[in-house]
mmCIF file of C-alpha atoms in Angstrom:
data_model
loop_
_atom_site.group_PDB
_atom_site.id
_atom_site.type_symbol
_atom_site.label_atom_id
_atom_site.label_comp_id
_atom_site.label_asym_id
_atom_site.label_seq_id
_atom_site.Cartn_x
_atom_site.Cartn_y
_atom_site.Cartn_z
ATOM 1 C CA MET A 201 33.579 21.997 67.142
ATOM 2 C CA GLU A 202 33.492 21.442 70.906
ATOM 3 C CA PHE A 203 36.529 23.170 72.445
ATOM 4 C CA GLN A 204 35.190 23.030 76.004
ATOM 5 C CA ARG A 205 35.903 19.345 76.494
ATOM 6 C CA VAL A 206 39.212 17.529 76.183
ATOM 7 C CA ASP A 207 39.961 13.898 76.966
ATOM 8 C CA LEU A 208 43.083 13.895 79.145
ATOM 9 C CA ASP A 209 43.506 10.115 78.920
ATOM 10 C CA HIS A 210 43.466 10.362 75.137
ATOM 11 C CA LEU A 211 45.881 13.302 75.236
ATOM 12 C CA ARG A 212 48.359 11.309 77.314
ATOM 13 C CA GLN A 213 48.334 8.679 74.568
ATOM 14 C CA ARG A 214 48.507 10.955 71.512
ATOM 15 C CA ALA A 215 50.206 14.181 72.696
ATOM 16 C CA LEU A 216 53.396 12.562 73.922
ATOM 17 C CA LEU A 217 55.615 15.639 74.142
ATOM 18 C CA LYS A 218 53.076 17.800 75.947
ATOM 19 C CA TRP A 219 51.167 15.276 78.052
ATOM 20 C CA GLY A 220 52.562 11.754 77.704
ATOM 21 C CA ARG A 221 55.821 12.317 79.578
ATOM 22 C CA TRP A 222 54.144 13.557 82.775
ATOM 23 C CA PRO A 223 52.567 11.394 85.509
ATOM 24 C CA GLU A 224 48.809 11.193 85.766
ATOM 25 C CA GLY A 225 47.457 14.148 87.705
ATOM 26 C CA VAL A 226 49.897 16.656 86.231
ATOM 27 C CA ILE A 227 48.416 19.395 84.007
ATOM 28 C CA SER A 228 50.655 20.520 81.160
ATOM 29 C CA LEU A 229 50.444 24.149 80.011
ATOM 30 C CA SER A 230 53.881 24.056 78.435
ATOM 31 C CA VAL A 231 54.395 22.737 74.888
ATOM 32 C CA ALA A 232 52.810 24.796 72.089
ATOM 33 C CA ASP A 233 50.197 22.175 71.193
ATOM 34 C CA ILE A 234 46.461 22.815 71.204
ATOM 35 C CA ASP A 235 44.523 20.148 73.091
ATOM 36 C CA TYR A 236 41.793 19.665 70.483
ATOM 37 C CA PRO A 237 41.633 17.036 67.723
ATOM 38 C CA PRO A 238 42.217 18.477 64.243
ATOM 39 C CA PRO A 239 39.309 19.311 61.932
ATOM 40 C CA PRO A 240 37.896 16.408 59.892
ATOM 41 C CA GLU A 241 39.047 17.902 56.583
ATOM 42 C CA ILE A 242 42.626 17.046 57.525
ATOM 43 C CA LYS A 243 41.887 13.399 58.259
ATOM 44 C CA GLU A 244 39.866 13.137 55.051
ATOM 45 C CA ALA A 245 42.644 14.650 52.933
ATOM 46 C CA VAL A 246 45.274 12.274 54.318
ATOM 47 C CA ALA A 247 42.963 9.268 53.889
ATOM 48 C CA GLN A 248 42.264 10.278 50.292
ATOM 49 C CA TRP A 249 45.957 10.487 49.421
ATOM 50 C CA LEU A 250 46.588 7.093 51.013
ATOM 51 C CA SER A 251 43.690 5.574 49.066
ATOM 52 C CA GLN A 252 45.303 6.912 45.886
ATOM 53 C CA ASP A 253 48.688 5.390 46.831
ATOM 54 C CA ARG A 254 50.344 8.807 46.722
ATOM 55 C CA THR A 255 53.429 7.572 48.557
ATOM 56 C CA PRO A 256 56.304 7.753 46.011
ATOM 57 C CA TYR A 257 58.828 10.595 46.031
ATOM 58 C CA GLY A 258 57.219 13.958 45.379
ATOM 59 C CA HIS A 259 58.414 17.256 43.938
ATOM 60 C CA TYR A 260 61.396 18.638 45.859
ATOM 61 C CA GLN A 261 59.660 22.020 46.244
ATOM 62 C CA GLY A 262 56.264 20.616 47.220
ATOM 63 C CA GLU A 263 53.192 19.319 45.391
ATOM 64 C CA MET A 264 52.010 21.755 42.721
ATOM 65 C CA GLU A 265 48.349 21.561 43.791
ATOM 66 C CA LEU A 266 49.319 22.746 47.258
ATOM 67 C CA ARG A 267 51.809 25.382 46.105
ATOM 68 C CA GLU A 268 49.198 26.908 43.796
ATOM 69 C CA GLN A 269 46.722 27.282 46.652
ATOM 70 C CA LEU A 270 49.376 28.653 48.993
ATOM 71 C CA ALA A 271 50.538 31.212 46.435
ATOM 72 C CA GLN A 272 46.950 32.422 46.088
ATOM 73 C CA LYS A 273 46.552 32.591 49.867
ATOM 74 C CA VAL A 274 49.818 34.498 50.401
ATOM 75 C CA THR A 275 48.999 36.976 47.631
ATOM 76 C CA LYS A 276 45.419 37.609 48.744
ATOM 77 C CA GLU A 277 45.672 37.401 52.543
ATOM 78 C CA ASN A 278 49.244 38.465 53.265
ATOM 79 C CA GLY A 279 49.753 40.988 50.487
ATOM 80 C CA ILE A 280 52.909 39.251 49.252
ATOM 81 C CA PRO A 281 52.724 38.778 45.462
ATOM 82 C CA ALA A 282 53.655 35.120 44.962
ATOM 83 C CA THR A 283 53.584 32.371 42.356
ATOM 84 C CA PRO A 284 53.931 28.623 43.001
ATOM 85 C CA GLU A 285 57.640 29.010 42.207
ATOM 86 C CA ASP A 286 58.018 31.250 45.270
ATOM 87 C CA ILE A 287 56.597 28.599 47.623
ATOM 88 C CA LEU A 288 58.735 25.946 49.309
ATOM 89 C CA LEU A 289 57.222 23.261 51.553
ATOM 90 C CA VAL A 290 59.470 22.412 54.501
ATOM 91 C CA PRO A 291 59.232 19.997 57.464
ATOM 92 C CA GLY A 292 58.241 22.586 60.031
ATOM 93 C CA THR A 293 59.164 26.094 61.090
ATOM 94 C CA MET A 294 62.175 24.835 63.036
ATOM 95 C CA PHE A 295 63.681 23.551 59.783
ATOM 96 C CA ALA A 296 63.092 26.929 58.148
ATOM 97 C CA ILE A 297 64.934 28.638 61.017
ATOM 98 C CA PHE A 298 67.822 26.179 60.707
ATOM 99 C CA LEU A 299 67.970 26.565 56.930
ATOM 100 C CA VAL A 300 68.138 30.358 56.971
ATOM 101 C CA CYS A 301 70.836 30.400 59.659
ATOM 102 C CA TYR A 302 72.813 27.702 57.827
ATOM 103 C CA LEU A 303 72.714 29.655 54.569
ATOM 104 C CA PHE A 304 73.211 33.239 55.676
ATOM 105 C CA LEU A 305 75.429 33.133 58.773
ATOM 106 C CA ARG A 306 79.097 32.332 59.299
ATOM 107 C CA PRO A 307 81.327 32.301 62.404
ATOM 108 C CA GLY A 308 81.935 35.806 63.704
ATOM 109 C CA GLU A 309 78.833 37.273 62.040
ATOM 110 C CA GLU A 310 75.655 38.412 63.782
ATOM 111 C CA ALA A 311 71.884 38.085 63.575
ATOM 112 C CA VAL A 312 69.568 40.549 65.291
ATOM 113 C CA LEU A 313 66.575 38.869 66.948
ATOM 114 C CA SER A 314 63.694 41.335 66.838
ATOM 115 C CA PRO A 315 61.863 41.301 69.116
ATOM 116 C CA SER A 316 63.365 39.432 72.044
ATOM 117 C CA PRO A 317 62.787 37.364 74.181
ATOM 118 C CA VAL A 318 61.931 34.908 71.439
ATOM 119 C CA TYR A 319 61.365 31.250 70.558
ATOM 120 C CA GLY A 320 64.397 29.217 71.665
ATOM 121 C CA PRO A 321 65.450 27.744 68.270
ATOM 122 C CA PHE A 322 66.162 31.286 67.034
ATOM 123 C CA TRP A 323 68.999 31.470 69.557
ATOM 124 C CA LYS A 324 70.185 27.891 69.181
ATOM 125 C CA ASN A 325 70.397 27.872 65.389
ATOM 126 C CA VAL A 326 72.178 31.219 65.175
ATOM 127 C CA GLU A 327 74.739 30.113 67.740
ATOM 128 C CA ALA A 328 75.175 26.706 66.061
ATOM 129 C CA THR A 329 76.667 28.483 63.033
ATOM 130 C CA GLY A 330 79.286 30.223 65.159
ATOM 131 C CA ALA A 331 77.483 33.538 64.742
ATOM 132 C CA ALA A 332 76.203 35.701 67.588
ATOM 133 C CA ALA A 333 72.522 36.251 68.373
ATOM 134 C CA VAL A 334 71.962 39.918 69.232
ATOM 135 C CA PRO A 335 68.686 40.519 71.121
ATOM 136 C CA HIS A 336 66.466 43.503 70.371
ATOM 137 C CA ASP A 337 64.563 43.444 73.635
ATOM 138 C CA LEU A 338 60.989 44.522 74.144
ATOM 139 C CA GLU A 339 60.200 46.914 76.975
ATOM 140 C CA MET A 340 59.339 44.124 79.378
ATOM 141 C CA GLN A 341 57.973 46.341 82.155
ATOM 142 C CA SER A 342 55.631 48.405 79.964
ATOM 143 C CA GLY A 343 53.325 46.017 78.153
ATOM 144 C CA PHE A 344 55.975 44.446 75.927
ATOM 145 C CA LEU A 345 56.360 47.610 73.853
ATOM 146 C CA PHE A 346 58.510 47.445 70.715
ATOM 147 C CA ARG A 347 61.542 49.701 71.227
ATOM 148 C CA ARG A 348 62.167 51.439 67.908
ATOM 149 C CA ASP A 349 64.843 53.696 69.382
ATOM 150 C CA THR A 350 67.291 50.853 70.117
ATOM 151 C CA LEU A 351 67.276 48.830 66.889
ATOM 152 C CA GLU A 352 69.718 50.872 64.782
ATOM 153 C CA GLY A 353 72.434 50.612 67.416
ATOM 154 C CA LEU A 354 72.375 46.811 67.170
ATOM 155 C CA VAL A 355 73.182 46.662 63.441
ATOM 156 C CA ASN A 356 76.842 46.831 62.410
ATOM 157 C CA THR A 357 79.209 45.579 59.708
ATOM 158 C CA ARG A 358 79.032 42.022 61.104
ATOM 159 C CA THR A 359 75.221 41.850 60.915
ATOM 160 C CA ARG A 360 73.846 39.640 58.136
ATOM 161 C CA LEU A 361 70.312 38.818 59.211
ATOM 162 C CA ILE A 362 67.325 40.255 61.072
ATOM 163 C CA MET A 363 65.073 37.525 62.447
ATOM 164 C CA VAL A 364 61.487 38.546 63.202
ATOM 165 C CA CYS A 365 58.757 36.654 65.074
ATOM 166 C CA ASN A 366 55.313 38.166 64.452
ATOM 167 C CA PRO A 367 52.860 37.434 66.036
ATOM 168 C CA HIS A 368 55.344 37.096 68.823
ATOM 169 C CA ASN A 369 56.169 33.958 70.766
ATOM 170 C CA PRO A 370 56.213 34.119 73.812
ATOM 171 C CA THR A 371 54.602 37.500 74.651
ATOM 172 C CA GLY A 372 51.657 37.425 72.230
ATOM 173 C CA ARG A 373 52.476 40.883 70.897
ATOM 174 C CA VAL A 374 51.467 41.812 67.332
ATOM 175 C CA LEU A 375 53.931 44.150 65.636
ATOM 176 C CA GLY A 376 52.284 47.177 64.043
ATOM 177 C CA GLU A 377 53.078 48.734 60.688
ATOM 178 C CA LYS A 378 55.411 51.350 62.197
ATOM 179 C CA ASP A 379 57.309 48.642 64.074
ATOM 180 C CA LEU A 380 57.756 46.620 60.891
ATOM 181 C CA GLN A 381 58.767 49.692 58.906
ATOM 182 C CA HIS A 382 61.483 50.326 61.468
ATOM 183 C CA ILE A 383 62.837 46.796 60.996
ATOM 184 C CA ALA A 384 62.602 47.147 57.215
ATOM 185 C CA LYS A 385 64.504 50.435 57.308
ATOM 186 C CA ALA A 386 67.333 48.839 59.295
ATOM 187 C CA ALA A 387 67.493 45.946 56.823
ATOM 188 C CA LEU A 388 67.625 48.256 53.815
ATOM 189 C CA GLU A 389 70.317 50.467 55.317
ATOM 190 C CA GLY A 390 72.420 47.469 56.329
ATOM 191 C CA ASP A 391 71.701 45.429 53.169
ATOM 192 C CA LEU A 392 70.422 42.575 55.342
ATOM 193 C CA VAL A 393 68.234 39.537 54.752
ATOM 194 C CA ILE A 394 65.013 39.459 56.806
ATOM 195 C CA PHE A 395 63.626 36.167 58.089
ATOM 196 C CA SER A 396 60.039 36.470 59.328
ATOM 197 C CA ASP A 397 58.385 33.696 61.345
ATOM 198 C CA GLU A 398 54.621 34.258 61.031
ATOM 199 C CA LEU A 399 53.461 30.891 62.305
ATOM 200 C CA TYR A 400 50.780 32.396 64.571
ATOM 201 C CA GLU A 401 49.129 34.586 61.916
ATOM 202 C CA ASP A 402 45.784 32.795 62.386
ATOM 203 C CA MET A 403 45.735 33.322 66.157
ATOM 204 C CA VAL A 404 45.293 37.103 66.450
ATOM 205 C CA PHE A 405 42.675 38.385 68.915
ATOM 206 C CA GLU A 406 43.067 42.145 68.534
ATOM 207 C CA GLY A 407 44.688 44.210 65.833
ATOM 208 C CA GLN A 408 45.687 42.871 62.455
ATOM 209 C CA HIS A 409 48.566 40.680 61.418
ATOM 210 C CA LEU A 410 50.748 42.344 58.792
ATOM 211 C CA SER A 411 53.507 40.572 56.866
ATOM 212 C CA ILE A 412 56.702 42.595 56.696
ATOM 213 C CA ALA A 413 57.247 41.453 53.092
ATOM 214 C CA SER A 414 54.021 43.244 52.107
ATOM 215 C CA LEU A 415 55.392 46.692 52.985
ATOM 216 C CA ALA A 416 57.160 47.341 49.679
ATOM 217 C CA PRO A 417 58.758 45.442 46.757
ATOM 218 C CA GLU A 418 62.262 46.344 47.944
ATOM 219 C CA ILE A 419 61.456 44.713 51.297
ATOM 220 C CA ALA A 420 59.828 41.640 49.753
ATOM 221 C CA LYS A 421 62.890 40.837 47.642
ATOM 222 C CA ARG A 422 65.090 40.504 50.748
ATOM 223 C CA THR A 423 62.527 38.774 53.017
ATOM 224 C CA ILE A 424 62.032 35.046 53.561
ATOM 225 C CA THR A 425 58.732 34.367 55.336
ATOM 226 C CA VAL A 426 57.594 31.134 56.945
ATOM 227 C CA PHE A 427 53.964 30.248 57.644
ATOM 228 C CA GLY A 428 52.459 27.029 58.933
ATOM 229 C CA PHE A 429 49.457 24.968 59.935
ATOM 230 C CA SER A 430 50.579 23.215 63.106
ATOM 231 C CA LYS A 431 49.516 25.711 65.768
ATOM 232 C CA ALA A 432 46.032 26.844 64.743
ATOM 233 C CA LEU A 433 45.029 23.545 63.103
ATOM 234 C CA GLY A 434 46.554 21.244 65.700
ATOM 235 C CA ILE A 435 48.869 19.148 63.515
ATOM 236 C CA PRO A 436 52.461 19.744 64.738
ATOM 237 C CA GLY A 437 53.178 16.032 64.408
ATOM 238 C CA TYR A 438 52.898 16.267 60.629
ATOM 239 C CA ARG A 439 55.945 18.586 60.501
ATOM 240 C CA VAL A 440 54.893 20.810 57.622
ATOM 241 C CA ALA A 441 55.268 24.539 56.994
ATOM 242 C CA TYR A 442 55.848 26.682 53.929
ATOM 243 C CA MET A 443 58.324 29.369 53.051
ATOM 244 C CA VAL A 444 57.871 32.286 50.665
ATOM 245 C CA VAL A 445 61.270 32.830 49.054
ATOM 246 C CA PRO A 446 61.885 35.759 46.659
ATOM 247 C CA GLY A 447 63.583 35.159 43.325
ATOM 248 C CA GLY A 448 66.988 36.561 44.238
ATOM 249 C CA LEU A 449 67.354 34.136 47.157
ATOM 250 C CA ARG A 450 65.424 31.187 45.758
ATOM 251 C CA ASN A 451 68.111 29.111 44.020
ATOM 252 C CA ARG A 452 70.332 29.148 47.084
ATOM 253 C CA VAL A 453 67.491 28.059 49.371
ATOM 254 C CA LEU A 454 66.147 25.375 47.027
ATOM 255 C CA GLU A 455 69.556 23.845 46.372
ATOM 256 C CA ALA A 456 70.264 23.530 50.086
ATOM 257 C CA THR A 457 66.827 22.019 50.726
ATOM 258 C CA ARG A 458 67.334 19.362 48.046
ATOM 259 C CA ARG A 459 70.673 18.388 49.564
ATOM 260 C CA ILE A 460 69.292 18.088 53.088
ATOM 261 C CA ILE A 461 65.763 16.621 52.883
ATOM 262 C CA VAL A 462 64.885 15.862 49.213
ATOM 263 C CA HIS A 463 61.317 17.033 49.929
ATOM 264 C CA THR A 464 58.717 17.366 52.673
ATOM 265 C CA ASP A 465 56.586 14.332 53.578
ATOM 266 C CA THR A 466 53.799 14.000 50.999
ATOM 267 C CA LEU A 467 51.203 12.915 53.578
ATOM 268 C CA ALA A 468 52.049 16.003 55.621
ATOM 269 C CA GLN A 469 51.330 18.006 52.479
ATOM 270 C CA ALA A 470 47.957 16.274 52.219
ATOM 271 C CA ALA A 471 47.287 17.425 55.786
ATOM 272 C CA ALA A 472 48.225 20.946 54.687
ATOM 273 C CA LEU A 473 45.640 20.803 51.897
ATOM 274 C CA GLY A 474 43.022 19.705 54.410
ATOM 275 C CA SER A 475 44.064 22.583 56.665
ATOM 276 C CA LEU A 476 43.437 25.099 53.912
ATOM 277 C CA ARG A 477 39.915 23.731 53.451
ATOM 278 C CA ALA A 478 39.177 23.885 57.181
ATOM 279 C CA ARG A 479 40.627 27.323 57.997
ATOM 280 C CA THR A 480 37.533 29.317 57.032
ATOM 281 C CA TRP A 481 35.313 27.790 59.716
ATOM 282 C CA TRP A 482 37.827 26.357 62.173
ATOM 283 C CA VAL A 483 39.944 29.444 62.897
ATOM 284 C CA PRO A 484 37.039 31.776 63.884
ATOM 285 C CA ALA A 485 35.631 29.117 66.215
ATOM 286 C CA LEU A 486 39.041 28.475 67.765
ATOM 287 C CA LEU A 487 39.704 32.186 68.282
ATOM 288 C CA LYS A 488 36.347 32.665 69.998
ATOM 289 C CA HIS A 489 37.242 29.959 72.498
ATOM 290 C CA LEU A 490 40.846 31.090 73.004
ATOM 291 C CA ARG A 491 39.743 34.674 73.607
ATOM 292 C CA GLN A 492 37.527 33.405 76.428
ATOM 293 C CA MET A 493 40.407 31.352 77.856
ATOM 294 C CA ARG A 494 42.755 34.334 77.619
ATOM 295 C CA ASP A 495 40.376 36.651 79.453
ATOM 296 C CA LEU A 496 39.716 34.047 82.130
ATOM 297 C CA ALA A 497 43.415 33.382 82.706
ATOM 298 C CA VAL A 498 44.486 37.047 82.729
ATOM 299 C CA GLU A 499 41.809 37.816 85.325
ATOM 300 C CA ARG A 500 42.702 34.857 87.539
ATOM 301 C CA ILE A 501 46.465 35.465 87.372
ATOM 302 C CA GLY A 502 45.850 39.106 88.252
ATOM 303 C CA GLU A 503 44.423 37.880 91.561
ATOM 304 C CA ILE A 504 47.604 35.983 92.471
ATOM 305 C CA SER A 505 49.994 37.897 94.707
ATOM 306 C CA GLY A 506 53.462 38.177 93.155
ATOM 307 C CA MET A 507 52.302 37.631 89.569
ATOM 308 C CA ASN A 508 51.366 40.146 86.880
ATOM 309 C CA CYS A 509 50.004 39.297 83.435
ATOM 310 C CA GLN A 510 49.644 41.400 80.285
ATOM 311 C CA ARG A 511 46.713 40.647 77.970
ATOM 312 C CA PRO A 512 48.222 39.151 74.778
ATOM 313 C CA GLN A 513 47.040 40.369 71.386
ATOM 314 C CA ALA A 514 47.692 36.989 69.763
ATOM 315 C CA THR A 515 48.936 33.382 70.181
ATOM 316 C CA PRO A 516 47.716 30.818 72.733
ATOM 317 C CA PHE A 517 50.290 32.034 75.256
ATOM 318 C CA LEU A 518 50.339 34.127 78.381
ATOM 319 C CA PHE A 519 53.703 35.438 79.584
ATOM 320 C CA PRO A 520 53.128 36.540 83.174
ATOM 321 C CA GLU A 521 55.805 38.200 85.260
ATOM 322 C CA VAL A 522 56.641 36.210 88.396
ATOM 323 C CA LYS A 523 59.463 38.276 89.924
ATOM 324 C CA GLY A 524 57.258 39.074 92.898
ATOM 325 C CA LEU A 525 57.444 35.432 93.973
ATOM 326 C CA GLY A 526 61.119 35.866 94.834
ATOM 327 C CA MET A 527 62.250 33.041 92.551
ATOM 328 C CA SER A 528 63.903 32.773 89.148
ATOM 329 C CA SER A 529 61.942 31.549 86.136
ATOM 330 C CA GLU A 530 63.453 28.068 86.466
ATOM 331 C CA GLU A 531 62.753 27.963 90.199
ATOM 332 C CA THR A 532 59.166 29.094 89.636
ATOM 333 C CA ALA A 533 58.591 26.387 87.031
ATOM 334 C CA ARG A 534 60.004 23.717 89.367
ATOM 335 C CA PHE A 535 57.923 25.041 92.253
ATOM 336 C CA LEU A 536 54.695 24.920 90.226
ATOM 337 C CA LEU A 537 55.439 21.397 89.025
ATOM 338 C CA GLU A 538 56.234 20.120 92.519
ATOM 339 C CA LYS A 539 53.564 21.976 94.508
ATOM 340 C CA ALA A 540 50.767 22.584 91.983
ATOM 341 C CA LYS A 541 51.382 19.690 89.557
ATOM 342 C CA VAL A 542 51.243 22.200 86.680
ATOM 343 C CA VAL A 543 53.884 22.330 83.935
ATOM 344 C CA VAL A 544 54.860 25.765 82.593
ATOM 345 C CA GLN A 545 57.832 26.966 80.563
ATOM 346 C CA PRO A 546 60.512 29.141 82.201
ATOM 347 C CA GLY A 547 60.830 32.531 80.528
ATOM 348 C CA ASN A 548 64.627 32.456 80.438
ATOM 349 C CA GLN A 549 64.398 29.708 77.795
ATOM 350 C CA PHE A 550 63.414 32.518 75.409
ATOM 351 C CA GLY A 551 66.465 34.649 76.231
ATOM 352 C CA GLN A 552 67.743 36.672 79.151
ATOM 353 C CA ALA A 553 64.980 39.280 78.769
ATOM 354 C CA GLY A 554 62.523 36.508 79.625
ATOM 355 C CA GLU A 555 64.018 35.956 83.065
ATOM 356 C CA GLY A 556 61.392 36.607 85.706
ATOM 357 C CA PHE A 557 58.560 35.402 83.456
ATOM 358 C CA ILE A 558 56.900 32.071 82.646
ATOM 359 C CA ARG A 559 54.939 30.980 79.581
ATOM 360 C CA LEU A 560 51.541 29.291 79.831
ATOM 361 C CA ASN A 561 49.649 27.681 76.962
ATOM 362 C CA ILE A 562 45.903 28.335 77.348
ATOM 363 C CA ALA A 563 44.757 26.219 74.365
ATOM 364 C CA THR A 564 42.805 23.702 76.382
ATOM 365 C CA SER A 565 39.316 23.363 77.842
ATOM 366 C CA ARG A 566 37.855 25.742 80.421
ATOM 367 C CA GLU A 567 37.711 22.900 82.935
ATOM 368 C CA VAL A 568 41.401 22.036 82.577
ATOM 369 C CA LEU A 569 42.518 25.675 82.560
ATOM 370 C CA GLU A 570 40.444 26.588 85.620
ATOM 371 C CA GLU A 571 41.845 23.605 87.505
ATOM 372 C CA ALA A 572 45.424 24.581 86.586
ATOM 373 C CA LEU A 573 44.921 28.209 87.620
ATOM 374 C CA GLU A 574 43.288 27.172 90.889
ATOM 375 C CA ARG A 575 46.258 24.928 91.662
ATOM 376 C CA ILE A 576 48.733 27.724 90.861
ATOM 377 C CA GLN A 577 46.843 30.194 93.043
ATOM 378 C CA LYS A 578 46.698 27.731 95.945
ATOM 379 C CA ALA A 579 50.403 26.855 95.708
ATOM 380 C CA VAL A 580 51.478 30.503 95.579
ATOM 381 C CA SER A 581 49.214 31.454 98.490
ATOM 382 C CA GLU A 582 50.928 28.836 100.634
ATOM 383 C CA LEU A 583 54.305 30.502 100.014
ATOM 384 C CA SER A 584 53.450 33.329 102.385
ATOM 385 C CA SER A 585 51.455 31.329 104.913
#
């Protein structure tokens, strides 16, 4: 696969959210899309299902062929003992976040977001229930360190849920075993449900991704985990992810899913099958390229006065600090769009702890990334001239 070349004209036609809404000449490093076409196995799987007229209603929990393969994958790779009955196909990670908040939170209750800052829909879906989102902030000035000493003080009698994002969006941090054990301990002591978003499990550069549900049986039985295909395989438009739901929580989750969506799009499930076939060769090649893009971007940003960038352990994101520019996150994003013609995401969209940071998506070609970084450097240099 050639990751070094992307067709921007084609991207403006097919990647509407990331590229299509911006004028020609603008470089988008914002939306969490990779700029590469998906592997051929995905196209072949979808074409095969269409040729077989597999378009009627499917099983409300997901196609058995797919659930069997996912149960094997989760058991072998993630260390979570699972059967096909534990697997639920859903239309994307955002739906999984909504579903868990809808089921387990009520007005006046609380969910701890660990770690924070974190993906915006965590906040929005908690607050939509009338509950409060309680941030467990990383140490933002010291390499995004997980603060074990502050978690217990955030859990109280109103807490119902701990929501985890690992690997972490937006900082790229990978939580270690001791970090996860600390979260698990808090959940056990507070009799809480754990929701773990592990969408970026295939995009780890250093260290090893560990599922919190694999720590112990007593943790697994209270943990709902969501995995997906959209980020590493480049198919967010198919809106498909899968949840691992333990027996004690399963009936409640399945009943709600049937009421809301009937089942996940069957062609999206075909794309998921194709993703499973492609992962073995695609993911290593993608990671090799992204590691090069990460190292390039961290080095270049380190040369820009007023910006400081940690080297992420995972994800296609950088989360550089921009406080030295003398602007807020929103002001910095507007400045870079107006002066550099580069789109980035303001850090405050991930919570208050993200203020003073911006998020950049590096999953593009070297040529596009170098051009974007050169524009940013030039625009910032003109601030002080």
